[in-house]
Amino acid sequence: MKAPYSWIKEFLDIDLPAEKVAEKLNETGIETTVSKFGEYIPNIITVKILDVKKHPEKDKLFICKATDGTKEYEVITGASNVEEGKIAVLAKEGAVIQGKEIKPVNFGSFKSEGMFLSLEELGIEESSEGILLLPDDVSVGVDANDVLDLGKDDIFEIEITPNRGDALSIRGLAREIGAIFGIKRKEKFPLVSIAEEIPVNIEALTDKVYRYRGIIVKDVHVKESPWDIQLKLIKSGHSPINNIVDITNYILLQEGQPLHAFDLSKIKGKIIIRNAKDGEKIETLDGEEKELSSADIVIADEEKPLAIAGVIGGNNSKIEENTTEILLEAAVFDNISVRKTAKRLAINTDSSYRFERGVDIENLPNAQDKALELILKTAGGKALGEKDLYTKPYTPKEVKLKEITTKRILGELISKDESAEILNRLEIPTKTVEDGVISKIPAFRALDLEREIDLVEEVGRVKGFNNLKTTYPSVSIEGFDKSDEYLFQLRTRDFFKDNGLYEVVTYTFVSEDIYNIFDLPVPEIRIENYLLKIQSVMRDNLAVSLVGVLQENMKFQNKDLSIFEISSTFFKDFEEIRAGILLSGKFIDGFYYKKGKEEFSTSEKWDFLKAKGIFDSYFSLLGIEVEYKISELPYLHPYQSADIYVDEKKIGYIGKIHPKKASTLKVPQDTFLGELKLRYISRDIEDTRHPEDYLYEIYKNKPAVVFKELPKFPAVKRDLAFVVDETLELDKLIKELKRSSKLIEEVKLFDIYFIGEGKKSVAFNLTFRDENKSLSDEEVNEIVKNIVDNLKTKFKGLQLREG
Amino acid sequence: MDLKQELESLKDEVIAQINNAQDLEGLNKIRVEFLGKKGKLKSILKTLGKLSPEERKEIGQIANKLKDTLEQLIKEKETVLKEKALEQQLKNEQLDITLPSKWIKAGSSHPVISTLIEITEIFKSMGFSVKEGPEIEDEKYNFDMLNIPKDHPARDMQDTFFLNNGKVLRTHTSPVQIRTMLKQKPPISIVAPGRVYRKDADPTHSPMFHQIEGLLVDKNVTFKDLKGVLQIFLESVFGKDIPIRFRPSYFPFTEPSAEVDIGCTVCGGEGCRVCKGTGWLEILGCGMVDPNVFKAVNIDPDIYSGFAFGLGIERIAMLKYRITDIRLLFTNDIRFNKQFKGIR
Ligand SMILES: [Zn+2]
């Protein structure tokens, strides 16, 4: 909200600099910035337009004659709203408008001696249509800087928190500023008389209207408002329309009380405040047709809805130039009801904004009478009838603030006398009692101040939080835990970083398309009111996001990418924190080297075993043994992808992207994707399960490390080579080897060669050791023989290679 | 020629050859040729038998001395040649040590995650433990129990993403407060770092961003304690002399509430584009836990009090690293990410 300081001063004898006021408002809870209204412009005067003619040569231009009372000017303008007899602001030679100096200019064979100015050219509005036309109560031939108050007044730009509807008016701000600086607010009350000639029929069929007061005024003249009203509206960022509408806006700004004026001649029968009918339609003042529901409240006559209560008026009863009789409405509607309607219809007006935040029901007659006073003064007419529907008058709630509570919450005792003083300054009637104060909450703070704690805040904020000293709490040791899961995640992150991967952060919502490309079912959880369709699906894996990062980087020819992300994936009842990696292209971008017989390359490209190696290295860090089984994930290479298991629990996968997917996605074929399930986060607060298929749980539950004596007896080594089927997964053979004798300490694969005819030769280096004695050659020979026999029974066609 | 002379000339010849030897191989040849089992010295000594015992003795002595001398010389030469050979070998192994290395270079952190962790660590060191919650939340935890009733304008403060399962993407980390207080009785001192979501479409906001939430509940916790904790925190992030101010504000789940500003780190308080000319940067929101929140989680507000605070991480990371456009944080252009070497 924009609030001119000069207007506030009508309610407050204050001459502090505006900056000081703004600073204090900020310190006590109302966000405020301050700026000057316009800037002084030399050589601008008010002139009366005497004559307007079309330019004979140039389309859309007008040749005007204007006078400042002594001198006549010829001015050429393109403004279509230029009108004979009106007063305009003329920039004469030497004026500087938007950085340009005004000089006489020729348009065709006519010369323009100056320029009529718009609000935009005056530096007041960001954009405006047409030139500024001033009402006839403005003098001609005077410095326009004085008329427009340029460069003098200060404008506060106020942003209130939702609880401070009371500060959404000039009067309310004056009250707040007065309280801060200890200045008593002043007010000129309206003097009006309303004849009881015409009965006003108002009927409320809903309990969502708390007060409704209608006044009938006849014989009004709708015309432009006097300049002082117009200028205040302009300073507050409003556009003047006509005197009746302007006055309703003026009072809304000044008093915070929304008003509405109906053309009485268009109302049939009595005024009814009722729920709208489902599907009932109304064309609003901005010309849009809105469909209403039964949750909305309307002001209606006996035939049709006239306005959406508290939100916006209807076109069918609006004030027009020929309007002569009006119904002036002032009401207070239920804040929640207004909010629901405004939200649903997506209409945010000054009126709905204020109703949602609370309107001072007790100030309603005062505000409305001020409007009436102005109408009678500027539009003429007579007030001929009035009705005030106010069935449940406001009764102030009493709230007690104990002295000790200020100490308990703020840490510093504010004496009851000081509290009472502060609250009374805020116009909250407060008296001291033995152990504190009791406040009677006035209507303008009814929504905000209900409890003791609210009063603590009131006195605290006015006193200023900056004036409280700082202390340090004694955090109890009982509340402390080591945050193991968090540390586990940090350690994982450090691992990937240390091993050459760059951390990325991607959006957790992705597109449906990527799932289709990946041949995965689209996850069920979606954002209904998404910003972008491509950000509407809550992902259930990280690969869909990481591939996007690669695509993004391909735009900059960065196809060597080693990245990781630790982030959330989403499922029906829970969330999973995963570590995802994407590896593509080279991870060492080296050089080729040749010297004599020596030649090598230092470059390293990702391949399946290297990609898997990253995970293996991580498992080694954790001390966890895993098993790889061929994966069936549809977006991975069918023969170069593996699911990762720990004791039959699937905890992740690693693999090469499927060549077809790589082509579709336009990413390199040599791209590897992997994910690990780190942690489980339940959405259900009662769910205390710790599912075991997460690395954190596996890590946490693994047996503690216990030192084992170093071996006392020597090891015996033997090399063994077998011929087996080409397709045999060697891990199976290795596992069987390890199982086949408890004296085997280590099995190391050192050679594979493909013989052809579906066979391969594989060689192992075996280490045997007995913890209790030295093994003899004969003993080892016997063990080896048993092992080979065992393997032959387990693996069909396995042969020992002699040699 | 008599034997004496022969030995003399042999000595001269061998010394000359030793001196000329170029490498260990050559030197070894010399040793074999003259001092070996079939060497020249041996063959000379074979003829000793023809001599008289006196002569034999004399020549024998001379020959032995000669042998010692020559062996000594060869040994000395050998040391020299070995040194030379090593030198040569080292020379052959010369390498341009400025060549690019052949090892993976460590990666780097994302500035937002780094900042989030750094801040979490500060609070951890003050005795707060880390708690996390789901990002898909019940409205109950995200709003209702935090004293943000439906149809209250306070809900406008946070534009919400609604999901087709009737839940929302959490708009702040505050529901972790509720989750924690429902499970745990005071004393409670937690921080909750995490991702949050708001439906903000302009270029200075991201629909997903990070926050950290703090909560301390115990007997006798006051606003002054809150100030103390936040002052320590802000000083450890922004430096000892950072100006701090508390502005009263409004959050439904705290009462009293405040926003905390720090002196603009870009202009030092003079006023600039970043601080919109005010000299201050809004950095976090905080307050004393509202009694309604305590009631919602069955904690007696007459016995316990507490404070809560929350701050956005992106803003702090952007200030810290002078990042100008929030969108850079989530584009993951690797040229951006690779700039953040050496940060936590
Ligand atoms: Zn600044």
mmCIF file of C-alpha atoms in Angstrom, chain A residues 161-296:
data_model
loop_
_atom_site.group_PDB
_atom_site.id
_atom_site.type_symbol
_atom_site.label_atom_id
_atom_site.label_comp_id
_atom_site.label_asym_id
_atom_site.label_seq_id
_atom_site.Cartn_x
_atom_site.Cartn_y
_atom_site.Cartn_z
ATOM 1 C CA THR A 161 2.003 -9.020 7.548
ATOM 2 C CA PRO A 162 -1.344 -10.850 7.269
ATOM 3 C CA ASN A 163 -2.255 -10.135 10.900
ATOM 4 C CA ARG A 164 -2.081 -6.371 10.571
ATOM 5 C CA GLY A 165 -5.166 -5.437 8.603
ATOM 6 C CA ASP A 166 -5.570 -2.563 11.051
ATOM 7 C CA ALA A 167 -2.602 -0.803 9.457
ATOM 8 C CA LEU A 168 -4.037 -0.961 5.941
ATOM 9 C CA SER A 169 -5.262 2.621 5.958
ATOM 10 C CA ILE A 170 -4.017 6.142 6.413
ATOM 11 C CA ARG A 171 -5.925 6.358 9.677
ATOM 12 C CA GLY A 172 -4.552 3.021 10.887
ATOM 13 C CA LEU A 173 -1.005 3.952 9.990
ATOM 14 C CA ALA A 174 -1.396 7.239 11.802
ATOM 15 C CA ARG A 175 -2.505 5.279 14.852
ATOM 16 C CA GLU A 176 0.543 3.006 14.575
ATOM 17 C CA ILE A 177 3.012 5.837 14.008
ATOM 18 C CA GLY A 178 1.407 7.806 16.835
ATOM 19 C CA ALA A 179 1.883 4.843 19.166
ATOM 20 C CA ILE A 180 5.510 4.406 18.181
ATOM 21 C CA PHE A 181 6.415 8.039 18.729
ATOM 22 C CA GLY A 182 3.965 8.713 21.523
ATOM 23 C CA ILE A 183 1.907 11.260 19.594
ATOM 24 C CA LYS A 184 -1.829 11.365 20.080
ATOM 25 C CA ARG A 185 -3.827 10.887 16.911
ATOM 26 C CA LYS A 186 -6.322 13.562 15.872
ATOM 27 C CA GLU A 187 -9.472 13.144 13.825
ATOM 28 C CA LYS A 188 -12.072 15.392 12.243
ATOM 29 C CA PHE A 189 -15.416 13.656 12.522
ATOM 30 C CA PRO A 190 -18.008 14.051 9.766
ATOM 31 C CA LEU A 191 -21.080 16.212 10.118
ATOM 32 C CA VAL A 192 -23.941 14.871 8.075
ATOM 33 C CA SER A 193 -27.643 14.708 8.402
ATOM 34 C CA ILE A 194 -29.708 11.992 6.884
ATOM 35 C CA ALA A 195 -33.393 12.562 6.376
ATOM 36 C CA GLU A 196 -35.677 9.659 7.036
ATOM 37 C CA GLU A 197 -37.753 10.117 3.933
ATOM 38 C CA ILE A 198 -37.179 6.863 2.130
ATOM 39 C CA PRO A 199 -37.159 3.511 3.860
ATOM 40 C CA VAL A 200 -34.125 1.397 3.002
ATOM 41 C CA ASN A 201 -35.036 -2.258 2.648
ATOM 42 C CA ILE A 202 -32.148 -4.546 3.422
ATOM 43 C CA GLU A 203 -32.441 -8.198 4.222
ATOM 44 C CA ALA A 204 -29.632 -10.540 5.211
ATOM 45 C CA LEU A 205 -30.199 -14.199 4.401
ATOM 46 C CA THR A 206 -26.707 -15.245 5.443
ATOM 47 C CA ASP A 207 -24.679 -14.994 8.625
ATOM 48 C CA LYS A 208 -21.557 -14.113 6.661
ATOM 49 C CA VAL A 209 -22.436 -10.425 6.759
ATOM 50 C CA TYR A 210 -21.668 -8.919 10.155
ATOM 51 C CA ARG A 211 -22.838 -5.411 9.412
ATOM 52 C CA TYR A 212 -24.473 -3.757 6.459
ATOM 53 C CA ARG A 213 -25.332 -0.082 6.346
ATOM 54 C CA GLY A 214 -26.967 1.462 3.313
ATOM 55 C CA ILE A 215 -27.611 5.146 2.671
ATOM 56 C CA ILE A 216 -29.722 6.524 -0.126
ATOM 57 C CA VAL A 217 -28.548 9.735 -1.742
ATOM 58 C CA LYS A 218 -30.557 11.461 -4.445
ATOM 59 C CA ASP A 219 -29.897 14.287 -6.885
ATOM 60 C CA VAL A 220 -26.179 13.720 -7.178
ATOM 61 C CA HIS A 221 -24.111 14.972 -10.086
ATOM 62 C CA VAL A 222 -21.545 12.515 -11.317
ATOM 63 C CA LYS A 223 -18.497 14.366 -12.581
ATOM 64 C CA GLU A 224 -14.813 14.572 -12.035
ATOM 65 C CA SER A 225 -13.535 14.846 -8.483
ATOM 66 C CA PRO A 226 -11.957 17.970 -7.082
ATOM 67 C CA TRP A 227 -8.207 18.040 -7.567
ATOM 68 C CA ASP A 228 -7.207 17.423 -3.946
ATOM 69 C CA ILE A 229 -9.112 14.137 -3.942
ATOM 70 C CA GLN A 230 -7.692 13.179 -7.320
ATOM 71 C CA LEU A 231 -4.141 14.020 -6.283
ATOM 72 C CA LYS A 232 -4.359 11.910 -3.131
ATOM 73 C CA LEU A 233 -5.621 8.988 -5.178
ATOM 74 C CA ILE A 234 -2.823 9.455 -7.720
ATOM 75 C CA LYS A 235 -0.247 9.629 -4.955
ATOM 76 C CA SER A 236 -1.654 6.383 -3.583
ATOM 77 C CA GLY A 237 -1.382 4.707 -6.957
ATOM 78 C CA HIS A 238 -5.073 4.910 -7.915
ATOM 79 C CA SER A 239 -6.621 6.351 -11.052
ATOM 80 C CA PRO A 240 -9.420 8.881 -10.569
ATOM 81 C CA ILE A 241 -12.665 7.877 -12.311
ATOM 82 C CA ASN A 242 -15.562 10.058 -11.148
ATOM 83 C CA ASN A 243 -16.469 11.777 -7.926
ATOM 84 C CA ILE A 244 -18.659 8.999 -6.498
ATOM 85 C CA VAL A 245 -16.272 6.165 -7.264
ATOM 86 C CA ASP A 246 -13.271 8.266 -6.271
ATOM 87 C CA ILE A 247 -14.786 9.003 -2.889
ATOM 88 C CA THR A 248 -15.417 5.335 -2.168
ATOM 89 C CA ASN A 249 -11.786 4.638 -3.030
ATOM 90 C CA TYR A 250 -10.644 7.629 -1.046
ATOM 91 C CA ILE A 251 -12.409 6.427 2.086
ATOM 92 C CA LEU A 252 -11.160 2.886 1.553
ATOM 93 C CA LEU A 253 -7.607 4.224 1.519
ATOM 94 C CA GLN A 254 -8.098 6.618 4.380
ATOM 95 C CA GLU A 255 -10.238 4.507 6.711
ATOM 96 C CA GLY A 256 -9.622 0.962 5.509
ATOM 97 C CA GLN A 257 -13.379 0.562 5.066
ATOM 98 C CA PRO A 258 -14.387 -0.755 1.629
ATOM 99 C CA LEU A 259 -17.446 1.038 0.264
ATOM 100 C CA HIS A 260 -19.571 0.478 -2.749
ATOM 101 C CA ALA A 261 -21.971 2.781 -4.552
ATOM 102 C CA PHE A 262 -24.838 1.367 -6.589
ATOM 103 C CA ASP A 263 -26.928 3.245 -9.099
ATOM 104 C CA LEU A 264 -30.191 3.123 -7.158
ATOM 105 C CA SER A 265 -32.306 3.368 -10.297
ATOM 106 C CA LYS A 266 -31.014 0.000 -11.435
ATOM 107 C CA ILE A 267 -31.998 -1.798 -8.236
ATOM 108 C CA LYS A 268 -35.326 -3.584 -8.301
ATOM 109 C CA GLY A 269 -36.970 -3.850 -4.920
ATOM 110 C CA LYS A 270 -35.063 -4.514 -1.735
ATOM 111 C CA ILE A 271 -31.396 -5.304 -1.153
ATOM 112 C CA ILE A 272 -30.813 -8.930 -0.268
ATOM 113 C CA ILE A 273 -27.551 -10.307 1.039
ATOM 114 C CA ARG A 274 -27.620 -13.979 0.268
ATOM 115 C CA ASN A 275 -25.667 -16.972 -0.914
ATOM 116 C CA ALA A 276 -25.282 -17.104 -4.657
ATOM 117 C CA LYS A 277 -27.063 -19.846 -6.514
ATOM 118 C CA ASP A 278 -24.855 -22.473 -8.053
ATOM 119 C CA GLY A 279 -24.119 -21.418 -11.594
ATOM 120 C CA GLU A 280 -25.503 -17.929 -11.090
ATOM 121 C CA LYS A 281 -23.634 -15.452 -13.292
ATOM 122 C CA ILE A 282 -22.590 -11.873 -12.802
ATOM 123 C CA GLU A 283 -20.696 -9.472 -14.994
ATOM 124 C CA THR A 284 -18.226 -7.684 -12.766
ATOM 125 C CA LEU A 285 -17.070 -4.067 -12.988
ATOM 126 C CA ASP A 286 -14.040 -5.069 -15.007
ATOM 127 C CA GLY A 287 -16.372 -6.466 -17.665
ATOM 128 C CA GLU A 288 -15.744 -10.134 -16.985
ATOM 129 C CA GLU A 289 -18.486 -12.647 -16.493
ATOM 130 C CA LYS A 290 -18.065 -14.787 -13.396
ATOM 131 C CA GLU A 291 -19.890 -17.939 -12.515
ATOM 132 C CA LEU A 292 -20.756 -18.157 -8.833
ATOM 133 C CA SER A 293 -21.287 -21.009 -6.456
ATOM 134 C CA SER A 294 -23.467 -21.305 -3.399
ATOM 135 C CA ALA A 295 -20.456 -20.680 -1.169
ATOM 136 C CA ASP A 296 -20.213 -17.122 -2.491
#
